[in-house]
Structure formats: structure tokens, C-alpha cells
Amino acid sequence: GQQLNQSPQSMFIQEGEDVSMNCTSSSIFNTWLWYKQDPGEGPVLLIALYKAGELTSNGRLTAQFGITRKDSFLNISASIPSDVGIYFCAGHTYNNNDMRFGAGTRLTVKP
Amino acid sequence: DAGITQSPRHKVTETGTPVTLRCHQTENHRYMYWYRQDPGHGLRLIHYSYGVKDTDKGEVSDGYSVSRSKTEDFLLTLESATSSQTSVYFCAISETDRGPPRPDGYTFGSGTRLTVV
């Protein structure tokens, strides 16, 4: 099946710093999505990207759908303590309704 | 609040015993999913349902069965639990767009932490 490689696995940053994480795949996807998971909760959608090259922002978050359709990145600017959590990328293909998830990036923000 | 609840939230069970996890939705969505989450693997699909009594296998379905007798409930059963099934299980529902599920329309439950000893 399609595998998503998400990096880095974890990040320890200072409050106020910018963060960047990415996801790559050997297969193309129709949609790329980024989720955040807080402890003890399920993932919550942050950003969805629908076409190659698309750049979308949601507050301090910016994500891009790679032009090859095989990768995506998420940037968080000016991090704050509540950004702590696990961030997951996901890729979706329409023809078989397949949603695949990356292994996650665990973010720790030090005040 | 999100219209999807999982029960129980935590369970410890012994190897070889049957276990059933429940997912309940109040959104009347056609699609429901069961995922397991393990370190280093993200979320992996176990089974999903596209309507009452309509289910299909996902990526890691061995050792699991599901049932959906009502729109609002989707049950995941481990017929004979093994230690490799220790995991956090998430249910999800998804909105549809004139038929297929919308990839941006998934809502996840809060999870069930299952420990098999």
C-alpha cells in the first residue's frame, strides 16, 4: 500500500520559533491533509489541500501541496505553548477512497 | 459535541478473551471507520462501513470483525484478543459529497485505549 514518510519524528522548540514538517510519498494523492492531535483526543483537521501547488493558510499555519502530488509541508509560525501535540499528514485518493496517514511529528514547545 | 462518542475509553483485558468496542454517532453520516494508532505507524484502517450492514476490510483487518445494524452504531470486535492488539482505537465518521466521502469531512472520536495482558 501507499506509505507516507513524515519527518521529523519529534521537535523541541522554543516559544516564538517557527516550525516546519513535511510528508513524502512514493505515490500521488488527490488531497493532502494536516491534522493535530492533543493528548487523549482524536485528530482534528487543520488544513486540507486539493490541487498541486496549492498554498493555504489557517492563522499561523501554512501548508502546501507539492507540485509532484507526492509531498506536502506544514509550517507553523511564531509557535506558542498550545501548539504542543502530534501533527499528522494524510493523503487521500478518490479512485479507491483510500486515506493514508503519516506516523506523526510530536511537537514540544518550551515557554 | 462533535457527535461521535466511543466506549469504553479505557479497557484492560486478558489474552484470548473477546472484546467489543462501540462507536456511536448522532450525525447520521453514512460512512464510519475504525482505525488503530500505534507509535511509528500513525493511523491504520481496520474496517469501514458505508451503510447499515455494509462493511469492508481495511489495511489491518486480520483478527477484527465489525457490525453495523443501525446507522448510528459501529461495533469493532476482537474475537480473541492478543497482545499485538494492544493499541489506541479511533472511530471516525465522514460527510459525503453526493455519494463518496469527503476527505476533509472526517471527524474522529476521542479513542479507546485497549491493553491486552
Short mmCIF file of C-alpha atoms in Angstrom, two decimals:
data_model
loop_
_atom_site.label_atom_id
_atom_site.label_comp_id
_atom_site.label_asym_id
_atom_site.label_seq_id
_atom_site.Cartn_x
_atom_site.Cartn_y
_atom_site.Cartn_z
CA GLY A 1 0.00 0.00 0.00
CA GLN A 2 0.94 3.64 -0.21
CA GLN A 3 3.36 4.72 2.51
CA LEU A 4 3.73 8.24 3.84
CA ASN A 5 7.08 9.28 5.28
CA GLN A 6 6.67 12.10 7.76
CA SER A 7 9.58 14.00 9.24
CA PRO A 8 10.84 14.91 11.69
CA GLN A 9 9.51 12.39 14.21
CA SER A 10 9.78 14.95 17.01
CA MET A 11 10.74 18.56 17.54
CA PHE A 12 11.68 20.51 20.65
CA ILE A 13 11.50 24.24 20.08
CA GLN A 14 11.39 27.49 22.00
CA GLU A 15 8.21 29.54 22.13
CA GLY A 16 8.20 32.06 19.29
CA GLU A 17 10.21 29.91 16.88
CA ASP A 18 8.91 28.77 13.51
CA VAL A 19 8.35 25.07 12.79
CA SER A 20 8.42 23.12 9.57
CA MET A 21 7.46 19.49 8.95
CA ASN A 22 6.87 17.52 5.78
CA CYS A 23 5.45 14.39 4.29
CA THR A 24 6.57 12.48 1.22
CA SER A 25 5.14 9.52 -0.64
CA SER A 26 6.11 7.24 -3.50
CA SER A 27 2.56 7.56 -4.85
CA ILE A 28 0.47 10.55 -5.82
CA PHE A 29 -2.55 11.75 -3.88
CA ASN A 30 -5.60 13.79 -4.87
CA THR A 31 -5.85 15.52 -1.49
CA TRP A 32 -3.32 16.24 1.25
CA LEU A 33 -4.49 16.96 4.78
CA TRP A 34 -2.86 18.00 8.03
CA TYR A 35 -4.27 17.06 11.44
CA LYS A 36 -3.36 17.88 15.02
CA GLN A 37 -3.88 15.51 17.92
CA ASP A 38 -3.97 16.66 21.53
CA PRO A 39 -3.28 14.16 24.35
CA GLY A 40 -6.25 11.89 24.97
CA GLU A 41 -8.14 13.13 21.92
CA GLY A 42 -8.62 12.20 18.30
CA PRO A 43 -7.01 14.06 15.39
CA VAL A 44 -8.60 17.34 14.33
CA LEU A 45 -8.31 18.70 10.79
CA LEU A 46 -6.13 21.80 10.43
CA ILE A 47 -5.76 22.28 6.68
CA ALA A 48 -6.89 20.45 3.52
CA LEU A 49 -5.18 20.91 0.14
CA TYR A 50 -6.89 19.94 -3.09
CA LYS A 51 -4.57 20.63 -6.01
CA ALA A 52 -0.91 20.50 -6.87
CA GLY A 53 0.95 23.68 -5.97
CA GLU A 54 -1.80 24.95 -3.69
CA LEU A 55 -0.61 27.03 -0.74
CA THR A 56 -3.15 27.50 2.05
CA SER A 57 -3.00 29.32 5.37
CA ASN A 58 -5.02 28.97 8.54
CA GLY A 59 -3.89 31.58 11.02
CA ARG A 60 -0.25 30.88 11.88
CA LEU A 61 -0.32 27.63 9.89
CA THR A 62 0.66 27.39 6.24
CA ALA A 63 0.61 24.21 4.18
CA GLN A 64 1.47 23.40 0.58
CA PHE A 65 0.52 20.61 -1.81
CA GLY A 66 3.68 19.66 -3.72
CA ILE A 67 3.64 20.06 -7.49
CA THR A 68 4.51 16.39 -7.98
CA ARG A 69 1.46 15.48 -5.82
CA LYS A 70 3.78 13.26 -3.78
CA ASP A 71 4.61 15.61 -0.94
CA SER A 72 3.32 18.31 1.36
CA PHE A 73 4.70 20.53 4.10
CA LEU A 74 3.25 22.32 7.10
CA ASN A 75 4.76 25.44 8.65
CA ILE A 76 3.80 26.93 12.00
CA SER A 77 4.99 30.46 12.62
CA ALA A 78 5.68 32.06 16.00
CA SER A 79 4.90 28.93 17.99
CA ILE A 80 3.02 29.13 21.29
CA PRO A 81 2.66 26.57 24.11
CA SER A 82 -0.78 25.40 22.91
CA ASP A 83 0.82 24.24 19.64
CA VAL A 84 2.09 21.22 21.58
CA GLY A 85 0.76 17.96 20.21
CA ILE A 86 1.20 15.43 17.45
CA TYR A 87 0.79 16.58 13.87
CA PHE A 88 -0.22 14.08 11.21
CA CYS A 89 -0.20 14.36 7.47
CA ALA A 90 -2.68 12.34 5.45
CA GLY A 91 -3.07 11.66 1.75
CA HIS A 92 -6.30 10.69 0.05
CA THR A 93 -7.02 9.15 -3.34
CA TYR A 94 -10.52 9.26 -4.80
CA ASN A 95 -10.48 6.19 -7.01
CA ASN A 96 -10.39 3.77 -4.08
CA ASN A 97 -11.36 6.16 -1.26
CA ASP A 98 -8.03 5.43 0.41
CA MET A 99 -6.81 7.70 3.24
CA ARG A 100 -3.24 7.11 4.47
CA PHE A 101 -1.64 8.73 7.48
CA GLY A 102 1.94 9.58 8.29
CA ALA A 103 3.47 8.41 11.56
CA GLY A 104 3.23 11.89 13.07
CA THR A 105 5.51 14.68 14.31
CA ARG A 106 5.48 15.24 18.06
CA LEU A 107 5.95 18.93 18.82
CA THR A 108 7.11 20.24 22.18
CA VAL A 109 7.20 23.99 22.78
CA LYS A 110 9.26 25.31 25.68
CA PRO A 111 7.99 28.57 27.19
CA ASP B 1 -20.32 18.00 20.99
CA ALA B 2 -18.67 16.55 17.86
CA GLY B 3 -21.49 13.99 17.52
CA ILE B 4 -19.29 10.92 17.90
CA THR B 5 -18.58 9.01 21.09
CA GLN B 6 -16.54 5.90 21.78
CA SER B 7 -16.95 3.47 24.64
CA PRO B 8 -15.24 2.40 26.73
CA ARG B 9 -12.45 4.98 26.89
CA HIS B 10 -10.09 2.53 28.56
CA LYS B 11 -10.10 -1.25 28.84
CA VAL B 12 -7.71 -3.89 30.10
CA THR B 13 -8.44 -7.44 29.04
CA GLU B 14 -6.75 -10.81 29.10
CA THR B 15 -5.31 -12.62 26.11
CA GLY B 16 -7.87 -14.87 24.47
CA THR B 17 -10.96 -13.02 25.64
CA PRO B 18 -13.44 -11.36 23.28
CA VAL B 19 -13.68 -7.57 23.34
CA THR B 20 -16.19 -5.23 21.70
CA LEU B 21 -15.65 -1.52 21.24
CA ARG B 22 -18.54 0.76 20.40
CA CYS B 23 -18.75 3.87 18.26
CA HIS B 24 -21.91 5.95 18.36
CA GLN B 25 -22.72 8.94 16.13
CA THR B 26 -25.55 11.44 16.15
CA GLU B 27 -24.70 12.98 12.73
CA ASN B 28 -26.49 10.42 10.54
CA HIS B 29 -23.35 10.02 8.40
CA ARG B 30 -23.23 7.05 6.08
CA TYR B 31 -19.51 6.31 6.43
CA MET B 32 -17.91 5.11 9.64
CA TYR B 33 -14.36 3.85 10.20
CA TRP B 34 -12.25 2.04 12.77
CA TYR B 35 -8.53 2.87 12.97
CA ARG B 36 -5.77 1.77 15.28
CA GLN B 37 -2.94 4.06 16.32
CA ASP B 38 0.46 2.71 17.25
CA PRO B 39 3.78 4.51 17.75
CA GLY B 40 5.65 4.84 14.48
CA HIS B 41 2.65 3.87 12.37
CA GLY B 42 0.18 6.72 12.58
CA LEU B 43 -3.42 5.68 11.98
CA ARG B 44 -4.15 2.47 10.10
CA LEU B 45 -7.59 1.50 8.84
CA ILE B 46 -9.07 -1.71 10.27
CA HIS B 47 -12.58 -1.80 8.78
CA TYR B 48 -15.06 0.70 7.49
CA SER B 49 -18.78 0.86 6.81
CA TYR B 50 -20.64 2.61 4.01
CA GLY B 51 -24.14 1.89 5.30
CA VAL B 52 -26.21 -0.37 7.53
CA LYS B 53 -24.93 -3.92 7.14
CA ASP B 54 -22.37 -2.72 4.52
CA THR B 55 -18.79 -3.11 5.65
CA ASP B 56 -15.39 -3.70 4.10
CA LYS B 57 -11.86 -4.51 5.21
CA GLY B 58 -9.07 -2.04 5.65
CA GLU B 59 -5.32 -2.33 5.76
CA VAL B 60 -5.05 -4.26 9.06
CA SER B 61 -8.28 -6.24 9.37
CA ASP B 62 -6.93 -9.64 10.50
CA GLY B 63 -8.23 -10.57 13.96
CA TYR B 64 -11.04 -8.00 13.86
CA SER B 65 -14.68 -8.07 12.85
CA VAL B 66 -17.27 -5.29 12.67
CA SER B 67 -21.00 -4.91 12.61
CA ARG B 68 -23.37 -2.09 11.78
CA SER B 69 -27.01 -2.87 12.46
CA LYS B 70 -28.02 0.79 12.85
CA THR B 71 -26.79 3.97 11.18
CA GLU B 72 -25.62 5.39 14.49
CA ASP B 73 -23.62 2.44 15.83
CA PHE B 74 -20.48 0.74 14.52
CA LEU B 75 -19.04 -2.06 16.64
CA LEU B 76 -15.49 -3.41 16.50
CA THR B 77 -14.94 -6.90 17.91
CA LEU B 78 -11.72 -8.67 18.75
CA GLU B 79 -12.85 -12.30 18.79
CA SER B 80 -9.84 -13.48 20.80
CA ALA B 81 -7.63 -10.61 21.93
CA THR B 82 -3.86 -10.87 21.54
CA SER B 83 -1.08 -8.70 22.96
CA SER B 84 -0.38 -7.35 19.46
CA GLN B 85 -3.83 -5.76 19.55
CA THR B 86 -2.83 -3.51 22.44
CA SER B 87 -3.36 -0.11 20.88
CA VAL B 88 -5.44 3.05 20.84
CA TYR B 89 -8.52 2.61 18.66
CA PHE B 90 -10.21 5.52 16.95
CA CYS B 91 -13.57 5.65 15.31
CA ALA B 92 -14.26 8.23 12.62
CA ILE B 93 -17.27 9.38 10.65
CA SER B 94 -17.23 11.24 7.38
CA GLU B 95 -19.56 13.50 5.50
CA THR B 96 -20.31 12.64 1.91
CA ASP B 97 -20.42 14.80 -1.18
CA ARG B 98 -23.23 13.46 -3.36
CA GLY B 99 -22.01 9.91 -2.78
CA PRO B 100 -18.34 9.42 -1.90
CA PRO B 101 -16.98 10.50 1.46
CA ARG B 102 -15.28 13.90 1.59
CA PRO B 103 -11.62 13.56 2.58
CA ASP B 104 -11.89 16.83 4.52
CA GLY B 105 -15.06 15.70 6.27
CA TYR B 106 -13.66 13.20 8.75
CA THR B 107 -14.45 13.61 12.45
CA PHE B 108 -12.62 11.38 14.92
CA GLY B 109 -13.76 10.15 18.30
CA SER B 110 -11.63 10.54 21.40
CA GLY B 111 -10.27 7.00 21.23
CA THR B 112 -10.32 3.80 23.27
CA ARG B 113 -7.08 2.71 24.89
CA LEU B 114 -7.05 -1.10 24.91
CA THR B 115 -4.45 -3.10 26.80
CA VAL B 116 -4.27 -6.87 26.34
CA VAL B 117 -2.32 -8.60 29.10
#
